[in-house]
């Protein structure tokens, strides 16, 4: 994981960048920072490429990497498959070598379409003076762009400029690769973007044009080129069951966890469960074993620190990641479970907003509350995710009693939230700007920082996770119909509507979540990894018909993400297999700290700086 940056100036006037920029980039890559400048006299252009490297695996490879021909790469990615990277190699060097041997655009395209894993990059191709850049198919790494006068800037993270004026920063749409002909740009004084979109059946070029036109910087022209850039995943299975939609079997019933477990036990999808377990387990293995070289080679038990942490609510997505990580991480190493909670308001205010938010509690399995001693519920940090997190911890301890599971209780007060949001987090969320971006951005930032307490021998100890890899469960809800809007859609438009919804959601996950979450997590010098968005996992889930992934005629806690719940059982997990989905902003209670009248999609005024 790195902070990458590129400034292309078509005019000889020097361009001064303000400072917060470099600081944000350096936090992403604390281990090595370097710049490299390319200048062309006639026609004039000037290009600064800059990299800030976080050392993750292989040997530390300073960037930008320049090859013998003069091509230059800045790379913010991880290769988990597709191209061979030996344990002692660094993937930056591997990509650079592959690109060095490319002549035609289609050869460059084929290098990038073969890579499995997240990436964002900028590449200066010496022959012909081209600047290439882009993000992986899902947009798992952030890349922003902006054009001011005759300067094009590309960067992993930017800064929010003061005042509430419309910012010119935009996320580079993850629709394909981009190429700029530098000499042509220098001659005309304007940047023309040639776009090579991902090719996938059922994904017409027109959607790509639409997406791009919304976020292309002013004064840029675009040209779509249909040279094939093959999508790294197979298309979504659009089949619809032959039998009619069944009515909801248990409409609105408040079933106990035990009843839900019984319904789940009556379902069987052995073949699909086995296959999903296999691909997801492999996806987790690749993500927990690709660690810094020293880690792997030394036999010493790395002084008791975990090298992998999980964003952990105790919900099914994170429980499955923890259970699978347990299979692949040496038993002597702890695993950090990061659980964030925002302080509950005083009881009076609490009651008021509880009335407004009643719906959220409705479907909570009754048994969960009973497990908690009454004295505990009075603690202001005992938010829903803390309670399910503790229950989840117990399940994991049962699953593997020999493992040290560090359940990190991260408590955040309103004062701390306000201070850090204002000083720092707002810059990382930027250019996203809604109430939901604020809630999730802040919650994930505190969780990923990993500073809290752990319980040992019945007492609390301050603890900071030093794991550089953070697994997150994002992508499970989008693929397996985990959100309540999927139920709404299914009710109104059946399987057909549900399939359309799922296709749309996976298509926009980069703009909704991934760029933001990457900027937020990388800020701690840590790397987010997304096993549910592994290319093989997505391809498998795309190939399975929708009715095998979810059955929304079944009650909440069973029907959504049905296949995943069956898998959780198969892995030996208990009640967490039937926990209904709870969004992070409600589970961590961050949403309750603010004005309860605002809608998630409203622009968030708290993100604006003074
Ligand atoms: C990288 O930087 C981090 C944070 O400064 C430091 O803890 C770590 O030891 C560095 N790693 C290497 C290989 O230099
Ligand atoms: C990066 O990897 C390449 C290929 O394995 C190797 O030749 C090079 O020495 C590595 N760079 C550093 C700084 O170790
Ligand atoms: C776009 O180009 C016009 C004319 O060259 C110029 O006046 C304007 O400032 C440019 N806009 C931006 C955002 O650079
Ligand atoms: C697409 O790119 C290829 C390779 O650069 C080029 O030969 C072809 O003319 C381009 N097509 C269009 C429609 O621009
Ligand atoms: C954090 O919250 C938990 C309750 O979930 C509480 O037991 C613990 O004392 C709190 N720790 C700190 C340091 O406030
Ligand atoms: C979609 O699912 C159906 C039913 O299982 C299967 O027959 C079909 O081959 C699948 N289609 C694709 C493209 O995978």
XYZ file of C-alpha atoms and ligand atoms in Angstrom:
694
model
C 0.000 0.000 0.000
C 1.357 3.333 -0.954
C 0.558 6.943 -1.535
C 1.072 7.761 -5.189
C 1.008 11.120 -6.849
C 1.533 12.602 -10.289
C 1.525 16.217 -11.389
C 1.520 17.007 -15.090
C 2.153 20.644 -15.927
C 1.712 21.778 -19.527
C 2.778 25.327 -18.813
C 6.245 26.497 -17.746
C 4.731 28.375 -14.800
C 5.760 26.717 -11.573
C 2.882 25.155 -9.672
C 2.959 25.181 -5.885
C 1.064 22.464 -4.084
C -0.125 23.156 -0.589
C 1.388 21.221 2.210
C -1.236 18.967 3.806
C -1.072 16.976 0.644
C 2.342 15.493 1.163
C 1.619 14.806 4.800
C -1.421 12.758 3.865
C 0.525 10.854 1.246
C 3.374 10.171 3.659
C 1.058 8.701 6.265
C 0.050 6.108 3.678
C 3.652 5.272 2.929
C 5.947 5.980 5.874
C 8.864 3.795 4.768
C 10.198 5.587 1.709
C 9.343 8.810 -0.121
C 10.812 9.818 -3.459
C 10.055 12.064 -6.406
C 11.103 11.751 -10.007
C 10.756 14.462 -12.623
C 10.396 14.146 -16.374
C 10.748 17.271 -18.460
C 10.317 17.620 -22.190
C 11.592 20.789 -23.848
C 9.663 20.941 -27.075
C 6.718 20.784 -26.873
C 7.016 21.668 -23.197
C 5.670 19.466 -20.444
C 6.815 18.721 -16.960
C 5.754 15.692 -14.964
C 6.474 14.940 -11.299
C 5.852 11.391 -10.121
C 5.982 10.752 -6.415
C 5.644 7.626 -4.269
C 5.358 7.041 -0.569
C 5.850 3.397 0.178
C 4.468 1.275 2.972
C 6.579 -1.800 3.176
C 4.295 -4.812 2.958
C 6.020 -7.779 1.370
C 9.111 -8.798 -0.499
C 12.002 -6.421 0.085
C 11.348 -2.762 0.484
C 11.307 -1.329 -3.040
C 11.600 2.429 -3.238
C 9.471 4.046 -5.937
C 9.094 5.572 -8.515
C 10.671 2.660 -10.372
C 12.451 3.640 -13.562
C 13.583 0.965 -15.989
C 16.558 1.110 -18.338
C 14.475 2.506 -21.201
C 13.225 5.370 -19.051
C 9.676 4.146 -18.349
C 8.494 5.116 -14.865
C 5.967 3.360 -12.617
C 4.282 4.446 -9.401
C 2.296 1.501 -8.085
C -0.166 1.208 -5.232
C -1.286 -2.365 -5.367
C -1.003 -5.977 -4.359
C -0.788 -8.949 -6.672
C -2.608 -11.948 -5.225
C -2.738 -13.899 -8.470
C -2.545 -13.686 -12.239
C 1.122 -12.686 -12.385
C 3.707 -14.769 -10.582
C 5.400 -13.016 -7.684
C 7.868 -15.146 -5.731
C 8.003 -14.608 -1.964
C 11.324 -12.813 -2.158
C 10.212 -10.600 -5.053
C 8.450 -7.276 -4.826
C 5.384 -6.811 -6.959
C 6.293 -3.272 -8.013
C 9.381 -4.631 -9.724
C 7.385 -7.460 -11.300
C 4.797 -5.098 -12.785
C 7.501 -2.731 -13.982
C 9.334 -5.578 -15.705
C 6.178 -6.779 -17.398
C 5.325 -3.299 -18.624
C 8.879 -2.751 -19.896
C 8.388 -5.470 -22.466
C 5.121 -4.009 -23.790
C 4.979 -2.139 -27.057
C 1.358 -1.811 -28.114
C -1.509 -0.522 -25.948
C -3.176 -3.927 -26.087
C -0.100 -5.510 -24.466
C -0.291 -3.013 -21.622
C -4.008 -3.676 -21.258
C -3.419 -7.390 -21.045
C -0.893 -6.986 -18.207
C -3.458 -5.138 -16.114
C -6.360 -7.415 -16.933
C -4.305 -10.420 -15.857
C -3.551 -9.063 -12.365
C -5.721 -10.351 -9.517
C -5.720 -7.962 -6.605
C -6.260 -4.297 -5.838
C -4.307 -1.599 -7.611
C -4.017 2.023 -8.585
C -1.079 3.199 -10.684
C 0.453 5.856 -12.900
C 2.885 4.826 -15.638
C 4.989 6.983 -17.894
C 5.634 5.161 -21.139
C 8.771 6.588 -22.686
C 8.160 5.338 -26.216
C 5.664 7.846 -27.588
C 5.453 9.822 -24.318
C 2.246 8.451 -22.891
C 0.913 8.710 -19.362
C -1.203 5.727 -18.312
C -3.218 5.469 -15.121
C -6.191 3.687 -13.599
C -7.707 1.610 -10.808
C -8.573 -2.069 -10.632
C -11.952 -3.393 -11.787
C -13.655 -2.874 -8.395
C -11.754 0.299 -7.485
C -10.210 -1.118 -4.315
C -7.508 1.551 -4.314
C -8.214 5.235 -4.275
C -7.142 7.564 -7.073
C -8.336 11.164 -7.386
C -7.905 13.685 -10.155
C -8.145 17.384 -10.659
C -7.235 19.880 -13.344
C -6.317 23.415 -12.397
C -5.399 25.639 -15.308
C -2.921 23.537 -17.289
C -2.041 21.178 -14.490
C -3.419 17.656 -14.158
C -2.978 16.039 -10.745
C -3.517 12.393 -9.860
C -3.233 11.353 -6.221
C -4.245 8.616 -3.768
C -5.491 11.200 -1.296
C -6.053 14.942 -1.463
C -6.997 17.620 1.039
C -10.183 19.456 1.666
C -9.636 23.116 0.928
C -11.295 25.507 3.329
C -14.543 27.162 2.531
C -17.597 25.376 1.285
C -16.965 26.034 -2.391
C -17.398 23.222 -4.853
C -14.221 21.178 -4.844
C -12.704 20.104 -8.106
C -11.387 16.800 -6.756
C -13.115 13.719 -8.087
C -12.477 10.022 -7.806
C -11.084 8.590 -11.028
C -13.903 6.301 -12.173
C -12.872 2.634 -12.021
C -14.134 1.984 -15.532
C -10.900 1.047 -17.244
C -7.442 2.360 -18.067
C -6.677 5.925 -19.118
C -3.978 7.180 -21.451
C -2.799 10.723 -22.142
C -0.652 11.534 -25.151
C 1.721 13.983 -23.489
C 3.130 15.555 -26.629
C -0.316 16.107 -28.094
C -1.454 17.580 -24.773
C 1.564 19.867 -24.658
C 0.955 21.066 -28.200
C -2.736 21.762 -27.735
C -2.539 22.913 -24.127
C -5.425 20.619 -23.154
C -5.583 17.092 -21.841
C -7.347 14.500 -23.900
C -8.108 11.270 -22.034
C -8.223 8.125 -24.050
C -10.280 5.598 -22.074
C -9.984 1.847 -22.486
C -13.041 0.472 -20.670
C -13.300 -2.950 -19.048
C -15.085 -5.291 -21.390
C -17.730 -7.531 -19.915
C -20.822 -9.112 -21.374
C -23.920 -7.185 -20.325
C -21.944 -4.048 -19.503
C -22.301 -1.763 -22.519
C -19.798 0.979 -23.247
C -22.591 3.538 -22.876
C -22.660 3.062 -19.065
C -18.958 3.724 -19.039
C -19.391 6.978 -20.966
C -22.116 8.028 -18.575
C -19.968 7.325 -15.511
C -16.960 9.114 -16.900
C -18.789 12.187 -18.094
C -20.014 12.756 -14.537
C -16.557 12.977 -13.059
C -14.164 14.099 -15.752
C -12.427 17.291 -14.698
C -13.379 20.458 -16.535
C -11.434 21.204 -19.681
C -10.635 17.553 -20.380
C -11.900 15.804 -23.455
C -12.435 12.056 -23.536
C -12.250 9.485 -26.252
C -13.472 5.948 -25.671
C -11.365 3.263 -27.281
C -12.883 -0.174 -27.620
C -9.656 -2.179 -27.655
C -10.357 -5.179 -25.425
C -9.523 -4.866 -21.722
C -11.010 -8.086 -20.384
C -12.806 -7.906 -17.082
C -11.142 -10.085 -14.437
C -14.461 -11.632 -13.296
C -17.190 -13.535 -15.078
C -20.596 -11.902 -15.632
C -23.521 -12.150 -13.223
C -25.881 -15.084 -13.661
C -29.192 -13.526 -14.650
C -31.339 -16.667 -14.483
C -34.670 -16.484 -12.780
C -36.263 -19.527 -11.085
C -38.953 -21.304 -13.056
C -41.347 -21.572 -10.147
C -43.221 -18.459 -9.099
C -41.963 -16.337 -6.227
C -43.094 -17.820 -2.978
C -44.830 -15.564 -0.541
C -42.945 -14.631 2.583
C -43.168 -17.603 4.868
C -42.708 -15.804 8.145
C -43.846 -12.288 7.491
C -42.681 -9.839 10.161
C -42.376 -12.500 12.804
C -40.051 -11.935 15.721
C -38.313 -15.234 15.840
C -35.764 -16.131 18.457
C -32.246 -16.998 17.459
C -33.067 -20.600 18.211
C -36.004 -20.630 15.812
C -33.880 -18.950 13.166
C -31.198 -21.591 13.670
C -33.804 -24.289 13.135
C -34.904 -22.767 9.843
C -31.295 -22.507 8.765
C -30.676 -26.127 9.717
C -33.532 -27.186 7.434
C -31.786 -25.694 4.402
C -29.114 -27.493 2.537
C -26.800 -26.439 -0.268
C -23.891 -28.728 0.264
C -22.152 -28.338 -3.042
C -22.363 -24.541 -3.107
C -21.269 -24.291 0.526
C -18.244 -26.474 -0.103
C -17.247 -24.526 -3.137
C -17.702 -21.134 -1.524
C -15.738 -22.269 1.528
C -12.926 -23.334 -0.740
C -12.660 -20.113 -2.782
C -13.191 -17.771 0.161
C -10.721 -19.664 2.296
C -8.146 -19.380 -0.475
C -8.887 -15.660 -0.826
C -8.264 -15.199 2.905
C -5.113 -17.330 2.767
C -3.610 -15.166 0.047
C -4.394 -12.066 2.051
C -3.045 -13.192 5.412
C 0.074 -14.895 4.144
C 1.378 -12.203 1.823
C 3.276 -10.325 4.497
C 6.592 -8.547 4.806
C 9.454 -10.846 3.961
C 11.114 -10.650 7.369
C 7.933 -11.773 9.038
C 7.825 -14.978 7.080
C 11.490 -15.831 7.158
C 12.158 -15.402 10.863
C 11.119 -18.340 12.936
C 10.838 -16.249 16.092
C 7.206 -15.747 17.068
C 7.373 -12.039 16.088
C 7.335 -10.861 19.677
C 3.697 -11.731 20.254
C 2.183 -9.177 17.904
C -0.566 -9.970 15.453
C 0.191 -9.293 11.824
C -3.454 -9.443 10.797
C -6.445 -7.570 12.205
C -10.118 -7.782 11.291
C -12.738 -5.035 11.389
C -14.972 -6.930 13.733
C -18.615 -6.425 14.689
C -19.320 -10.063 15.496
C -21.687 -10.112 12.514
C -21.588 -12.960 10.064
C -19.269 -11.341 7.490
C -16.513 -10.614 9.989
C -17.032 -13.913 11.863
C -16.434 -15.877 8.690
C -13.286 -13.891 7.939
C -12.016 -14.570 11.469
C -12.786 -18.295 11.262
C -11.014 -18.574 7.908
C -8.040 -16.453 8.990
C -7.688 -18.864 11.908
C -7.073 -21.657 9.422
C -4.172 -19.913 7.757
C -2.371 -17.922 10.438
C 0.153 -19.850 12.544
C -1.422 -20.878 15.856
C 1.187 -19.045 17.946
C 0.248 -15.702 16.411
C -2.613 -13.682 17.864
C -5.342 -12.188 15.672
C -6.618 -8.690 16.483
C -10.375 -8.139 16.346
C -11.052 -4.400 16.065
C -14.389 -3.402 17.578
C -15.411 0.244 17.614
C -18.067 1.862 19.814
C -19.226 5.444 20.135
C -20.386 6.627 23.513
C -24.119 6.503 24.005
C -25.863 9.736 24.859
C -27.246 10.367 28.317
C -30.393 8.360 29.073
C -32.850 11.194 28.485
C -31.679 12.007 24.972
C -31.294 8.300 24.442
C -34.983 7.641 24.963
C -35.933 10.337 22.532
C -33.859 9.055 19.706
C -34.735 5.471 20.558
C -38.305 6.311 19.755
C -37.272 7.607 16.379
C -34.982 4.704 15.655
C -37.204 1.946 16.923
C -37.063 0.049 13.695
C -33.396 -0.711 14.131
C -33.894 -2.811 17.235
C -36.926 -4.671 16.069
C -35.199 -7.636 14.601
C -32.534 -8.248 17.141
C -32.675 -11.832 18.337
C -34.018 -11.816 21.872
C -31.451 -14.261 23.205
C -28.621 -11.867 22.636
C -29.846 -9.451 25.219
C -30.244 -12.191 27.785
C -26.593 -13.170 27.495
C -25.524 -9.810 28.800
C -25.468 -9.233 32.535
C -27.639 -6.259 33.426
C -24.756 -4.350 34.981
C -22.915 -4.226 31.697
C -25.721 -2.744 29.693
C -25.355 0.432 31.691
C -21.901 1.114 30.251
C -22.170 3.858 27.639
C -19.932 1.968 25.229
C -22.016 -1.183 25.229
C -23.416 -0.495 21.790
C -24.963 -3.278 19.665
C -21.721 -4.090 17.839
C -19.848 -4.346 21.158
C -22.384 -6.852 22.459
C -22.419 -8.993 19.325
C -18.644 -8.591 19.151
C -18.240 -10.151 22.604
C -20.610 -12.968 21.706
C -18.626 -13.508 18.513
C -15.379 -13.583 20.455
C -16.786 -16.367 22.616
C -17.667 -18.386 19.528
C -14.180 -17.945 18.111
C -12.599 -18.948 21.420
C -14.696 -22.115 21.341
C -13.683 -22.744 17.750
C -9.989 -22.420 18.526
C -9.179 -22.151 22.259
C -5.437 -22.215 21.562
C -5.447 -18.999 19.576
C -4.974 -15.667 21.298
C -7.857 -13.529 20.061
C -7.235 -9.883 20.943
C -10.682 -8.349 21.164
C -9.784 -4.666 20.995
C -12.475 -2.470 22.515
C -12.142 0.893 20.838
C -14.192 3.500 22.707
C -14.681 6.888 21.100
C -16.151 9.930 22.813
C -17.956 12.714 21.042
C -15.135 15.182 21.811
C -12.498 12.976 20.247
C -14.687 12.308 17.243
C -15.289 15.986 16.629
C -11.679 16.951 17.012
C -10.246 14.330 14.703
C -12.953 14.647 12.118
C -12.340 18.349 11.860
C -8.560 18.219 11.840
C -7.954 15.154 9.843
C -10.616 12.663 8.797
C -12.586 15.141 6.666
C -9.587 15.373 4.316
C -9.534 11.635 3.839
C -13.249 11.246 3.194
C -13.052 14.044 0.631
C -14.305 14.285 -2.137
C -17.151 12.118 -0.818
C -19.417 14.233 1.313
C -22.619 12.631 2.594
C -23.779 11.942 6.149
C -23.191 8.255 5.498
C -19.633 8.896 4.251
C -18.980 10.860 7.425
C -20.351 8.151 9.751
C -18.629 5.239 8.094
C -15.453 7.166 7.342
C -15.032 8.181 10.989
C -16.043 4.791 12.396
C -13.615 2.945 10.133
C -10.812 5.419 10.863
C -11.048 4.858 14.629
C -11.456 1.110 14.207
C -8.453 0.851 11.885
C -6.279 2.916 14.211
C -6.647 -0.021 16.571
C -6.129 1.892 19.818
C -8.285 0.709 22.684
C -8.256 -1.792 25.518
C -8.148 -5.565 25.774
C -9.307 -7.699 28.676
C -6.781 -10.000 30.243
C -7.227 -11.841 33.512
C -10.369 -9.849 34.170
C -8.734 -6.482 33.904
C -8.438 -3.948 31.117
C -5.109 -3.131 29.491
C -4.364 -0.359 27.016
C -3.643 -1.867 23.647
C -2.734 -0.726 20.156
C -2.905 -3.149 17.284
C 0.275 -3.203 15.241
C -1.122 -5.386 12.481
C -0.490 -3.841 9.076
C -3.092 -5.921 7.293
C -6.752 -5.246 7.993
C -9.385 -7.589 6.608
C -12.796 -6.121 5.997
C -16.071 -7.828 5.126
C -17.103 -5.360 2.478
C -18.681 -6.878 -0.619
C -20.660 -9.640 1.112
C -23.888 -7.647 1.382
C -23.643 -6.367 -2.180
C -23.228 -9.859 -3.600
C -25.443 -11.950 -1.350
C -28.363 -9.544 -0.871
C -27.601 -8.494 2.701
C -29.225 -5.056 2.761
C -32.830 -4.394 3.666
C -33.303 -2.592 0.358
C -32.809 -5.972 -1.289
C -35.896 -7.225 0.532
C -37.859 -4.207 -0.591
C -36.770 -4.735 -4.161
C -37.551 -8.444 -4.030
C -41.025 -7.766 -2.692
C -41.842 -5.221 -5.369
C -40.100 -6.713 -8.400
C -39.218 -10.311 -7.594
C -36.021 -12.075 -8.586
C -35.624 -9.969 -11.688
C -35.577 -6.756 -9.686
C -33.260 -8.270 -7.107
C -30.747 -9.312 -9.766
C -30.755 -5.825 -11.257
C -30.204 -4.332 -7.815
C -27.267 -6.654 -7.130
C -25.670 -5.931 -10.500
C -26.026 -2.194 -9.952
C -24.573 -2.335 -6.438
C -21.443 -4.256 -7.329
C -20.982 -1.834 -10.205
C -20.957 1.199 -7.944
C -19.085 -0.200 -4.955
C -15.951 1.743 -5.926
C -17.688 5.096 -5.805
C -19.782 4.269 -2.758
C -17.221 2.653 -0.501
C -13.898 1.433 -1.677
C -12.045 4.609 -2.575
C -13.102 6.169 0.709
C -12.275 3.131 2.842
C -8.864 2.844 1.219
C -8.061 6.492 1.974
C -9.273 6.056 5.555
C -7.496 2.796 6.421
C -4.248 3.535 4.576
C -3.928 6.714 6.605
C -2.705 4.577 9.516
C 0.053 3.034 7.428
C -2.067 -0.117 7.198
C -3.514 -1.925 4.273
C -7.159 -2.873 3.769
C -7.755 -6.256 2.161
C -11.140 -7.395 0.921
C -11.526 -11.179 0.669
C -15.163 -10.986 -0.492
C -13.955 -8.977 -3.487
C -11.294 -11.471 -4.499
C -11.668 -12.086 -8.246
C -12.238 -15.832 -7.800
C -14.815 -15.293 -5.061
C -16.724 -12.755 -7.150
C -16.566 -14.968 -10.221
C -17.943 -17.893 -8.269
C -20.721 -15.861 -6.646
C -21.545 -14.305 -10.032
C -21.931 -17.743 -11.569
C -24.350 -19.028 -8.912
C -28.015 -18.216 -9.573
C -29.463 -15.634 -7.234
C -31.793 -18.039 -5.429
C -28.825 -20.029 -4.168
C -27.249 -16.952 -2.616
C -30.289 -15.579 -0.821
C -33.892 -16.557 -0.197
C -35.749 -13.431 0.753
C -38.954 -15.337 1.413
C -37.241 -16.467 4.623
C -37.099 -14.181 7.669
C -34.357 -11.697 8.440
C -31.376 -13.444 9.970
C -31.737 -16.399 7.628
C -32.905 -15.365 4.158
C -30.397 -12.647 3.335
C -26.915 -14.020 2.669
C -28.355 -17.518 3.089
C -25.388 -19.188 1.440
C -22.978 -17.400 3.769
C -25.032 -18.431 6.807
C -24.954 -22.047 5.736
C -21.229 -21.681 5.316
C -20.899 -20.253 8.837
C -22.635 -23.372 10.187
C -20.358 -25.523 8.123
C -17.355 -23.759 9.680
C -18.672 -24.528 13.149
C -19.917 -21.074 14.086
C -22.957 -20.699 16.328
C -25.476 -17.953 16.825
C -23.591 -15.431 14.734
C -24.809 -17.401 11.726
C -28.304 -16.013 12.250
C -27.532 -12.406 13.173
C -29.454 -9.985 11.003
C -27.486 -7.314 9.163
C -26.777 -4.180 11.137
C -25.144 -1.289 9.351
C -21.925 -0.054 10.944
C -23.212 3.460 11.563
C -26.008 2.045 13.737
C -24.101 -0.865 15.245
C -21.283 1.385 16.448
C -23.821 4.073 17.377
C -21.932 6.815 15.588
C -25.130 7.749 13.772
C -26.767 8.490 17.111
C -24.262 11.154 18.017
C -25.597 13.546 15.480
C -28.777 15.184 14.365
C -31.269 12.363 14.036
C -33.295 14.245 11.432
C -30.681 14.073 8.740
C -30.775 11.491 6.003
C -27.796 9.284 5.144
C -27.632 10.731 1.644
C -27.686 14.395 2.752
C -24.537 16.435 2.325
C -22.716 16.403 5.644
C -21.904 19.875 6.897
C -19.581 18.469 9.577
C -17.129 17.459 6.864
C -16.606 21.030 5.729
C -13.573 22.720 7.182
C -13.583 26.257 8.464
C 7.983 1.289 8.039
O 7.494 2.408 8.778
C 6.844 2.063 9.978
C 6.249 3.328 10.571
O 7.199 4.337 10.641
C 7.843 1.386 10.909
O 7.208 1.014 12.098
C 8.409 0.157 10.210
O 9.399 -0.437 10.998
C 8.998 0.520 8.858
N 9.373 -0.701 8.168
C 10.522 -0.837 7.524
C 10.775 -2.137 6.861
O 11.336 0.062 7.487
C 12.738 -5.760 -5.894
O 12.551 -6.986 -6.534
C 13.424 -7.178 -7.602
C 13.015 -8.436 -8.263
O 12.969 -9.480 -7.333
C 14.847 -7.237 -7.113
O 15.707 -7.401 -8.193
C 15.163 -5.934 -6.422
O 16.425 -5.992 -5.848
C 14.149 -5.667 -5.348
N 14.390 -4.365 -4.830
C 14.906 -4.152 -3.649
C 15.106 -2.737 -3.261
O 15.150 -5.063 -2.899
C -10.998 25.926 -18.643
O -10.535 26.606 -19.786
C -10.965 27.958 -19.870
C -10.499 28.525 -21.200
O -9.219 28.059 -21.513
C -10.428 28.718 -18.684
O -10.892 30.051 -18.722
C -10.911 28.046 -17.397
O -10.333 28.694 -16.288
C -10.506 26.596 -17.389
N -11.071 25.943 -16.214
C -10.334 25.311 -15.322
C -11.051 24.677 -14.177
O -9.141 25.208 -15.430
C -7.749 2.521 -30.117
O -6.421 2.331 -29.731
C -5.627 1.667 -30.707
C -4.259 1.475 -30.112
O -3.748 2.681 -29.618
C -5.567 2.499 -31.976
O -4.807 1.815 -32.954
C -6.983 2.723 -32.470
O -6.946 3.597 -33.580
C -7.836 3.337 -31.372
N -9.221 3.367 -31.813
C -9.977 4.442 -31.703
C -11.383 4.301 -32.134
O -9.546 5.488 -31.260
C -14.765 0.710 26.827
O -16.081 0.227 26.802
C -16.303 -0.965 27.527
C -17.751 -1.347 27.364
O -18.015 -1.839 26.081
C -15.994 -0.765 28.994
O -16.140 -1.959 29.702
C -14.563 -0.266 29.121
O -14.300 0.051 30.465
C -14.339 0.965 28.267
N -12.922 1.286 28.330
C -12.474 2.497 28.474
C -11.002 2.673 28.542
O -13.240 3.440 28.544
C -26.868 -19.772 -14.043
O -27.486 -20.652 -13.147
C -28.221 -21.678 -13.773
C -28.945 -22.474 -12.694
O -28.040 -23.038 -11.801
C -27.277 -22.564 -14.581
O -28.010 -23.572 -15.232
C -26.558 -21.707 -15.600
O -25.598 -22.459 -16.275
C -25.890 -20.514 -14.922
N -25.387 -19.612 -15.934
C -24.144 -19.153 -15.926
C -23.796 -18.209 -17.016
O -23.323 -19.479 -15.086
